[in-house]
C-alpha positions as a Markdown table, in Angstrom:
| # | Residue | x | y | z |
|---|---|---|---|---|
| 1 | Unk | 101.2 | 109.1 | 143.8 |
| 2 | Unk | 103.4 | 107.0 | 146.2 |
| 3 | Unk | 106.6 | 107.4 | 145.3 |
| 4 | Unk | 107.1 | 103.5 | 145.9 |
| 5 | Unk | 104.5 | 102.9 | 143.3 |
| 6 | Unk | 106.0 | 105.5 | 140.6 |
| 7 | Unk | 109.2 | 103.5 | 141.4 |
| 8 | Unk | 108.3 | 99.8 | 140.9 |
| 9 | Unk | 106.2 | 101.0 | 137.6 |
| 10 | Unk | 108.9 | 101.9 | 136.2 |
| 11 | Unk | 111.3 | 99.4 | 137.5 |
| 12 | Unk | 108.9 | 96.9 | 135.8 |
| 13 | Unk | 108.5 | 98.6 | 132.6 |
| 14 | Unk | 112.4 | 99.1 | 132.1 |
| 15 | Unk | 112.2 | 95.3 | 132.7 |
| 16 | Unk | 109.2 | 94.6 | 130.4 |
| 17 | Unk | 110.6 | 96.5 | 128.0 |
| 18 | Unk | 114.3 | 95.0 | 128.2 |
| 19 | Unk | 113.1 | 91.6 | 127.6 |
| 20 | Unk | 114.3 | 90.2 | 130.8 |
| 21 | Unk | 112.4 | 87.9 | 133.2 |
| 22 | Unk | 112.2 | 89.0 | 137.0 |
| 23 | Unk | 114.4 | 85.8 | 137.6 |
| 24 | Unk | 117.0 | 87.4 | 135.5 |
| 25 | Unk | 116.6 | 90.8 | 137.3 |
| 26 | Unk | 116.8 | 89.8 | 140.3 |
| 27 | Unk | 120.3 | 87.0 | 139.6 |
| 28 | Unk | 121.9 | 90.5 | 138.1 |
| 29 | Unk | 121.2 | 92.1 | 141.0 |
| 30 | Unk | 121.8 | 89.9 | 143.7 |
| 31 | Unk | 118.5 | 89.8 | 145.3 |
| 32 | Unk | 115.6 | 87.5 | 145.6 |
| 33 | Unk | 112.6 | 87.8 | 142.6 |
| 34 | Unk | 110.0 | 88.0 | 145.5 |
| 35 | Unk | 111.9 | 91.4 | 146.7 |
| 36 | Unk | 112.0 | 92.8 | 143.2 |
| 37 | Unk | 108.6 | 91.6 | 143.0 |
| 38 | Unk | 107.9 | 94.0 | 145.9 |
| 39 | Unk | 110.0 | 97.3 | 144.7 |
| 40 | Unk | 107.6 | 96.5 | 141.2 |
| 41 | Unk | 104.4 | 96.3 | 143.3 |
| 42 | Unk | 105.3 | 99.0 | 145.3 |
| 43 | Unk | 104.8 | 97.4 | 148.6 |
| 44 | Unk | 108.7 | 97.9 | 149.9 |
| 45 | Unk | 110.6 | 100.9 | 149.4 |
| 46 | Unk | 113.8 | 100.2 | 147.4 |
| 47 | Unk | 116.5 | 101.0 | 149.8 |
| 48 | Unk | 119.1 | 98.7 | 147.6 |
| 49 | Unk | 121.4 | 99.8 | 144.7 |
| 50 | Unk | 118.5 | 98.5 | 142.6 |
| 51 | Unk | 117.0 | 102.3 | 142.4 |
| 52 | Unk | 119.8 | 102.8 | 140.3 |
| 53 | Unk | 119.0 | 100.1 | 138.3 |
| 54 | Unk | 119.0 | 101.5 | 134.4 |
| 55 | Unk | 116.7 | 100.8 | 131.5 |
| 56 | Unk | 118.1 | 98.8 | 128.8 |
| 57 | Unk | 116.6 | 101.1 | 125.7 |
| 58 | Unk | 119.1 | 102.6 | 123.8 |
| 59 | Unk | 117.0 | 106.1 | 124.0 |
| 60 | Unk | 116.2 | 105.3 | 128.0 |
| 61 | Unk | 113.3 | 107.5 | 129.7 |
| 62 | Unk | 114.3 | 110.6 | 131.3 |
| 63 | Unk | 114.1 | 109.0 | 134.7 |
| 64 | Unk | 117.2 | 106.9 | 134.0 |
| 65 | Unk | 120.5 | 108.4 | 133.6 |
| 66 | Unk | 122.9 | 105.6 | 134.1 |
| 67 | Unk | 124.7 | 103.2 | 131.3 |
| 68 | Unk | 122.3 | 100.3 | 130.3 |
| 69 | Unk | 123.0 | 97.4 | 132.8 |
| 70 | Unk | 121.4 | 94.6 | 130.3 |
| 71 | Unk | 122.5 | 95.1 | 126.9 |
């Protein structure tokens, strides 16, 4: 699978699952919600600090490995 679209699935889930609205995603990070619209679709390669983006679980998937940026 595209490694855009393994990306922006679970950019979106770690949102989802953080309770935050894409608005809110995108304010925290400083871009537009159509462009994080895009990394979650897959349609644009995430060449922004967002791929570091973590999920906001306390008990995160393996995939993310940085402190929780929405608690």
């Amino acid at each position: 699978m595209d490694t855009r679209l393994i990306f922006g699935r679970r950019l979106k889930e770690a949102r989802n699952d953080s309770g935050i609205t894409l608005k809110e995603l995108a304010n925290k990070v400083k871009l537009s919600e159509s462009t994080v619209s895009r990394y979650e679709k897959g349609i644009i390669e995430a060449k922004h600090p967002l791929v570091k983006i973590p999920a906001t679980k306390k008990d995160p998937p393996e995939w993310v490995n940085l402190p929780p940026l929405f608690r």
